[in-house]
Coordinates of C-alpha atoms in Angstrom, one line a residue:
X126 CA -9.9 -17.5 36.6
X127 CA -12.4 -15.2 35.0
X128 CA -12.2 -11.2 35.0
X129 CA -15.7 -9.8 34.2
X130 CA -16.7 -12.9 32.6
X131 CA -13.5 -13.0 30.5
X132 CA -10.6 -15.3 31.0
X133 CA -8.1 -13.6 32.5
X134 CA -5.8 -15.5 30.3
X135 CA -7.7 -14.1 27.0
X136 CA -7.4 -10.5 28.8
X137 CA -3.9 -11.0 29.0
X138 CA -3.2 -12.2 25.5
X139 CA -5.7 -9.4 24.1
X140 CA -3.6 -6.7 26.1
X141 CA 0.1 -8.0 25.1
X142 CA -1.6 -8.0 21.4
X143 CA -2.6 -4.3 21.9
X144 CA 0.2 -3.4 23.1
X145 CA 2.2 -5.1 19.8
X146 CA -0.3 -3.2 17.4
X147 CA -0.7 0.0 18.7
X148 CA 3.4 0.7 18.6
X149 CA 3.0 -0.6 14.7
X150 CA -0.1 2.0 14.3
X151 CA 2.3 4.6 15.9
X152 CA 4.6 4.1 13.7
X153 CA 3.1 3.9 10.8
X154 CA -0.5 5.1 10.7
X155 CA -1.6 1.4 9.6
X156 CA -2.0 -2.1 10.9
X157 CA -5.1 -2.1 13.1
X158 CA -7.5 -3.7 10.4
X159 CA -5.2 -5.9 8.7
X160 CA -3.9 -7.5 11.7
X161 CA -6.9 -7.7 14.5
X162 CA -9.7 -8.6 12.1
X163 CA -7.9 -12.0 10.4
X164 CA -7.0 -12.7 14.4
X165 CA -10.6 -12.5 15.9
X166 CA -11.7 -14.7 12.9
X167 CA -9.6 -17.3 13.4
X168 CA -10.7 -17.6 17.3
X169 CA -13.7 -18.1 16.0
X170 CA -15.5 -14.9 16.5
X171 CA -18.3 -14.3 13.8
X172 CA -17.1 -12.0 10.9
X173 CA -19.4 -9.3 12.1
X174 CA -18.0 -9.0 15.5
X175 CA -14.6 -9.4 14.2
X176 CA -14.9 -6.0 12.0
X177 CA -16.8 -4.2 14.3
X178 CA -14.3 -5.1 17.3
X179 CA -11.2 -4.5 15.0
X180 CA -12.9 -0.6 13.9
X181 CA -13.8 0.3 17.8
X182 CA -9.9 -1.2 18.2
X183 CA -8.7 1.1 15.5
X184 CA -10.8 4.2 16.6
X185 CA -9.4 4.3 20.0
X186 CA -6.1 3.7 18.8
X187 CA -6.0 6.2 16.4
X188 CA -6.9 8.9 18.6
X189 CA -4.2 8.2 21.2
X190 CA -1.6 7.7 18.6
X191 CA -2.8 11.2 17.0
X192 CA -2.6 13.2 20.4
X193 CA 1.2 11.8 20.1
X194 CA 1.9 13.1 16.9
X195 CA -0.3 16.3 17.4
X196 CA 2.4 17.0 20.7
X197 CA 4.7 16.6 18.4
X198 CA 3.9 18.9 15.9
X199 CA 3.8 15.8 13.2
X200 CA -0.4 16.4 12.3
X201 CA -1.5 18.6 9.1
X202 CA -5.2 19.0 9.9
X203 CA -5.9 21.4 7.0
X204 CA -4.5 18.7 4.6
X205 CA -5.9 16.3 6.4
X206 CA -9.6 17.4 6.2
X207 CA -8.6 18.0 2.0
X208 CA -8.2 14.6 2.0
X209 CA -11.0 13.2 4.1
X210 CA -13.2 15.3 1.5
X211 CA -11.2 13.3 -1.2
X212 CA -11.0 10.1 -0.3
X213 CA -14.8 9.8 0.6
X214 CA -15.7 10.6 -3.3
X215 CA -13.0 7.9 -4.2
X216 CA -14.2 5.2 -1.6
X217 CA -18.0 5.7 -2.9
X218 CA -16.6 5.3 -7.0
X219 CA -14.4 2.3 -5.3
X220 CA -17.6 0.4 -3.8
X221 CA -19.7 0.5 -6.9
X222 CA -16.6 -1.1 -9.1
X223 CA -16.5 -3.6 -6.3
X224 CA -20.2 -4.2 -6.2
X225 CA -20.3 -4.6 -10.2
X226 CA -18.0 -7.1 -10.0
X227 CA -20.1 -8.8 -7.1
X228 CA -23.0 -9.1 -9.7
X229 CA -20.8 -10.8 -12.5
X230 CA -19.2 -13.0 -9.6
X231 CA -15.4 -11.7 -10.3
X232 CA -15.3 -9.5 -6.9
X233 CA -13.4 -12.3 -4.7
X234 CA -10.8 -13.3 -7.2
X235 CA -10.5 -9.9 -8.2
X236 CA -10.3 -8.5 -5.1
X237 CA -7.8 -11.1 -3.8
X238 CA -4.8 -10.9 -6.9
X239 CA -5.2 -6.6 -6.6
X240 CA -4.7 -6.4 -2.8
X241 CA -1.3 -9.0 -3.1
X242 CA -0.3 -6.8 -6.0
X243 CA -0.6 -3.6 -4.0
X244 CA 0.6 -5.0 -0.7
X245 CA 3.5 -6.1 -2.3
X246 CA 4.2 -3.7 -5.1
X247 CA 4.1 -0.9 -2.4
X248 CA 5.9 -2.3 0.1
X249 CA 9.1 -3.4 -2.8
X250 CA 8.8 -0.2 -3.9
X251 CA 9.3 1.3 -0.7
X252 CA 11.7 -1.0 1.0
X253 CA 13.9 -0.7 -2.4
X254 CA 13.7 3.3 -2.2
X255 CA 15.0 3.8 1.0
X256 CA 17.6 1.1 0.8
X257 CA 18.8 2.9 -2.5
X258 CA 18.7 6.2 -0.8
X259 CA 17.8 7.8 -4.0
X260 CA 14.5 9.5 -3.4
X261 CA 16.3 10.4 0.5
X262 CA 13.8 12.0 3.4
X263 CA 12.2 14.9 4.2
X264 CA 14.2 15.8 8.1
X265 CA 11.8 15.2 11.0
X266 CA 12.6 18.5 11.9
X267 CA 9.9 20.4 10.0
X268 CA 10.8 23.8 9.3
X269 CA 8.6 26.1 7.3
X270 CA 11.3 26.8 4.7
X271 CA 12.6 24.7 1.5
X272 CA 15.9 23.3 2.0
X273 CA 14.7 19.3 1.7
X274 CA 13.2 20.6 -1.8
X275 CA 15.6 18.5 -3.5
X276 CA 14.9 15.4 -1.2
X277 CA 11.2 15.6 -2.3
X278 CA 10.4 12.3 -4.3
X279 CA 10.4 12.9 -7.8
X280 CA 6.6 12.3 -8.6
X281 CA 6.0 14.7 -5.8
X282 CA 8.2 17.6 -7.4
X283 CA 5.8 17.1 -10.3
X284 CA 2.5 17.2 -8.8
X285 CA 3.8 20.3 -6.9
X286 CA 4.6 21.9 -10.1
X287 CA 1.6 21.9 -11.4
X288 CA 0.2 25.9 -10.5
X289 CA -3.6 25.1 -11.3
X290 CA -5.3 27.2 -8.2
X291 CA -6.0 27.7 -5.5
X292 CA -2.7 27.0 -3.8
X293 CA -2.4 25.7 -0.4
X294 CA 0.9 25.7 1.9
X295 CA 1.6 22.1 3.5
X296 CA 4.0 20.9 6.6
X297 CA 7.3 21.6 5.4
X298 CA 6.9 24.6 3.9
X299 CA 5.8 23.5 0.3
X300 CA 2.8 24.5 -1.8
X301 CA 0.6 22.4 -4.1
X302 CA -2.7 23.4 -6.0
X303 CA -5.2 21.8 -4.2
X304 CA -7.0 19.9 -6.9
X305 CA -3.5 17.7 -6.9
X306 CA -4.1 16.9 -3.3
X307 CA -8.3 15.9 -3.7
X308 CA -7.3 13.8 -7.5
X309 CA -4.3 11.9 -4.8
X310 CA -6.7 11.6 -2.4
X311 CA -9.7 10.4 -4.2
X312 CA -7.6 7.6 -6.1
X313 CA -6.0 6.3 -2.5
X314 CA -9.9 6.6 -1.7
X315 CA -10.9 4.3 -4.6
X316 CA -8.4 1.9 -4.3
X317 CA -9.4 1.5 -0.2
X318 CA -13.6 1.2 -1.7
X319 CA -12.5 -1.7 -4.1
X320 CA -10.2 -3.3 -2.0
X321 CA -12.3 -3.0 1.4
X322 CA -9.5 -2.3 3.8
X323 CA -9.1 1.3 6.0
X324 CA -6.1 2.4 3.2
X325 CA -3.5 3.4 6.3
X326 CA -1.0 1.2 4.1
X327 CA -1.8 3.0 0.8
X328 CA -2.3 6.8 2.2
X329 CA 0.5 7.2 4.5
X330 CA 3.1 6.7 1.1
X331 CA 1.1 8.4 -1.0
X332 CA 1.2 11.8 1.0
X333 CA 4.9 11.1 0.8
X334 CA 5.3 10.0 -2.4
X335 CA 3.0 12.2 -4.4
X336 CA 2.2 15.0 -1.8
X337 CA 5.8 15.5 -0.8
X338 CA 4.7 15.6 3.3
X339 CA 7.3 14.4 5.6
X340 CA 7.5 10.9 6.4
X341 CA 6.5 11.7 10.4
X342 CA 3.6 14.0 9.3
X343 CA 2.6 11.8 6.1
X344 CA 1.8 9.0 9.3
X345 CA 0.2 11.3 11.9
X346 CA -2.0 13.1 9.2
X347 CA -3.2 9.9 8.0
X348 CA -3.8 9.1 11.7
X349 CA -6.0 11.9 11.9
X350 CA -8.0 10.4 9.0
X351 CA -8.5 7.0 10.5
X352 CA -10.0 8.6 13.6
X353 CA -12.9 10.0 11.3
X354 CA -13.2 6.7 9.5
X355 CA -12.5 4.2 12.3
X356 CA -15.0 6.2 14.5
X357 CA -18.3 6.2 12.1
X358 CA -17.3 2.7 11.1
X359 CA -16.9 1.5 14.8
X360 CA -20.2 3.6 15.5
X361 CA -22.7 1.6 12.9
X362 CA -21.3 -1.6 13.9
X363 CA -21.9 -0.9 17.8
X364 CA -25.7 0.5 16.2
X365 CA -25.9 -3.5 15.7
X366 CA -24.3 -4.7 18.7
X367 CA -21.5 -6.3 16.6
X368 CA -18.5 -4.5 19.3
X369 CA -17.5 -6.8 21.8
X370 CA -16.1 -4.5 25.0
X371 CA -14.7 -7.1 26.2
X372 CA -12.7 -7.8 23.2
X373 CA -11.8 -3.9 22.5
X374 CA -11.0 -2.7 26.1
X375 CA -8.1 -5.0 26.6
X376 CA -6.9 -4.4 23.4
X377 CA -7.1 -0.3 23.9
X378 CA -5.1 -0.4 27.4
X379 CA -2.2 -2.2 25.9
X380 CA -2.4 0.2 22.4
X381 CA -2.7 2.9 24.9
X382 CA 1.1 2.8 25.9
X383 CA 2.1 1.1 22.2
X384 CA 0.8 3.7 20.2
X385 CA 2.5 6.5 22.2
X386 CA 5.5 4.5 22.1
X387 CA 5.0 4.2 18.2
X388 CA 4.3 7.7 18.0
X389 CA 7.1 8.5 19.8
X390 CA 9.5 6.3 17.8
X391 CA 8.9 8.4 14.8
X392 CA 10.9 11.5 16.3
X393 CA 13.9 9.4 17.3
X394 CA 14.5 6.5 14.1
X395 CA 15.6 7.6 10.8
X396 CA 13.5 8.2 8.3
X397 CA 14.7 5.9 5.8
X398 CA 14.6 3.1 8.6
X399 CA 10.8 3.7 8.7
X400 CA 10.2 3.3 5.0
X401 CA 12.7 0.3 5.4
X402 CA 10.3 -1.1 8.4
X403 CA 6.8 -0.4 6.2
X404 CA 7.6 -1.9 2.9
X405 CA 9.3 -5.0 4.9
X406 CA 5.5 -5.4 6.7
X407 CA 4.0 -4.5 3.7
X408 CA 5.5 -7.3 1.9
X409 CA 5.5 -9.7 5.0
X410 CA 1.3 -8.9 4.8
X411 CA 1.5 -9.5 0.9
X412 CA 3.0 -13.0 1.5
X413 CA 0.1 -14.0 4.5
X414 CA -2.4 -12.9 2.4
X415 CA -1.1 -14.8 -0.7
X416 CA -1.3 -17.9 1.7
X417 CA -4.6 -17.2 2.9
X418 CA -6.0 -17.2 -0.4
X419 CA -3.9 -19.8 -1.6
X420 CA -5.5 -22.0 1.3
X421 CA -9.3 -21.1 0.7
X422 CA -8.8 -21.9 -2.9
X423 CA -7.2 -25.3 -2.1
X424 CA -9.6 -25.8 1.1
X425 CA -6.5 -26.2 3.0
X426 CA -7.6 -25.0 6.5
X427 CA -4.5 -25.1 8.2
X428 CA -2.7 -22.3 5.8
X429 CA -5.4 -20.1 7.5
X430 CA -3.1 -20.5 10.8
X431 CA 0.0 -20.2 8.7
X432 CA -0.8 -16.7 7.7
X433 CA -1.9 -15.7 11.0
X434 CA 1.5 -16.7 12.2
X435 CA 3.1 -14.8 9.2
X436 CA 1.5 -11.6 9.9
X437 CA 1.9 -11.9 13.7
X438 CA 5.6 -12.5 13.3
X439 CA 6.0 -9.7 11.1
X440 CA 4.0 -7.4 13.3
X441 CA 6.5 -9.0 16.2
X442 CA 9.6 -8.6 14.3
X443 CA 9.1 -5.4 13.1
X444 CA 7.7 -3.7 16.2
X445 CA 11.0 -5.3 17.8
X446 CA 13.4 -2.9 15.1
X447 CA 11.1 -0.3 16.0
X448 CA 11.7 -0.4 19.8
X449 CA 15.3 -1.8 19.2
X450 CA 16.3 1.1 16.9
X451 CA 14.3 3.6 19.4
X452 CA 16.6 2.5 22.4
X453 CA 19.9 2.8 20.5
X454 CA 19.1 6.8 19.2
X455 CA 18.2 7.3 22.9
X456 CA 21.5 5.8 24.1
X457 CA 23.9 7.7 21.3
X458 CA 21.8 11.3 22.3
X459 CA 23.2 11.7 25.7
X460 CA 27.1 10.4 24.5
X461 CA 26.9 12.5 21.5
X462 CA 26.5 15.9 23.6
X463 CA 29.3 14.4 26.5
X464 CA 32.1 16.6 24.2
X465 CA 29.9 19.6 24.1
X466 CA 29.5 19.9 28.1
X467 CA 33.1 19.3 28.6
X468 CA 33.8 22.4 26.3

């Protein structure tokens, strides 16, 4: 059974995986790239429709996923144009590094060893963090005053303590000069031009980390950013005809009701459960892509499939603890406030 010259099956399939991604992209302001791109190509879509698809797949799903956070008062859209402006310079200064090491034939092994190391780097660093408890988290409840100044991370007390002006005010009531928030962006920018990835996975802790933004406003901020890049991405591939709509509509009506659910999540889970959540798929992503590599180097074609599986479990499992963890704040709300009614 076909449904407009697609399998309905594929549809299906296509929507159930939409629906998967867009509660990860919710939640964390990442995932679209890293997990629909390796997924088309091993269908056997050709690499440009693959990247093209994935981009219109992320666009679309960034800009429901924003509206979410935006209702939610989680978006800064003054930092967030700072570090558009930012990470452009660093993604231009990235490219040319990565081209250079095209012309002396280093670029793929390069490439390969720096994205494991940052995957999994960032996502230990993270997941270790939050279980410590030592760095804590910013409340969801943003409030334009300072109380959480002693939850800030460490590095991001720093940068904020630098006075080199102009001074701008960011969600949560903190300033920072704003050459510290263009030098963080541009360097998340480089490191997204050399590796060749959209950067969701590097920006979202690094407006936590260095910035000092809330965890909920560090992922819809960096939402905000993707819809920029995803759309004039997604826009020179379609110039091409390298979007498949029949690939990228199924895949928006199921990230249509994930994302807000994502979105959503991030109100209701603790904060330290969400860095918990993204260094464990950071990490999970470090290990496919290690096997990946590992099984192009070896011309083993089957560990292609293995690190699909790995990176579709992981987006399974961990979308699961989102949901899961979602459902049981819900439940303890309305027991919680029994005693107070009774009073």
């Amino acid at each position: 059974m076909e449904v407009l010259g697609v399998a309905a099956e594929l549809l299906v399939m296509f929507t159930g995986f939409g629906l998967l991604i867009g509660i990860l992209f919710g939640f964390f302001g990442m995932g679209g790239s890293f997990l629909v791109t390796p997924a088309l190509l091993v269908m056997g879509y050709a690499p440009n429709v693959a990247v093209g698809s994935g981009l219109a797949f992320v666009f679309g799903t960034s800009v429901i996923a924003t509206l979410k956070h935006r209702d939610l008062g989680q978006v800064d859209y003054k930092l967030g144009v700072l570090m558009i402006a930012g990470t452009t310079g660093g993604i231009e200064v990235g490219k040319i590094g990565l081209e250079y090491l095209q012309h002396i034939g280093l670029a793929g092994s390069v490439v390969s060893v720096a994205y494991i190391g940052l995957l999994g780097s960032i996502g230990a660093f993270v997941t270790y963090t939050a279980l410590k408890g030592g760095d804590g988290g910013i409340s969801h409840d943003v409030e334009e005053d300072d109380e959480g100044a002693d939850d800030i991370p460490p590095i991001a007390q720093k940068i904020q303590s630098y006075n080199v002006p102009p001074m701008i005010s960011i969600r949560g009531g903190f300033t920072v000069s704003l050459w510290m928030v263009l030098a963080v962006a541009f360097a998340t920018g480089l490191l997204s031009g050399f590796l060749g990835v959209g950067g969701g996975f590097i920006r979202m802790p690094a407006l936590f980390y260095l910035v000092g933004v809330p965890v909920p406003v560090a992922v819809g901020t960096d939402l905000f950013e993707i819809v920029f890049s995803g759309g004039i991405g997604s826009f020179l591939y379609a110039q091409s005809g390298a979007v498949d709509l029949s690939i990228v509509v199924p895949l928006l009506a199921g990230s249509a009701l994930g994302a807000r659910i994502g979105a959503g999540a991030t109100n209701l889970v603790d904060e330290d459960d969400i860095k918990v959540y993204f260094g464990v798929m950071l990490l999970l992503g470090a290990i496919a892509v290690a096997v990946r590599e590992a099984g192009n180097y070896l011309g083993i074609e089957v560990l292609d499939l293995v690190s699909l599986a790995i990176i579709l479990g992981a987006a399974l499992l961990v979308s699961g603890a989102v949901v899961v963890s979602s459902v049981r704040k819900l439940r303890e709300t309305p027991s919680s406030a029994e005693p107070s009614v009774a009073d």
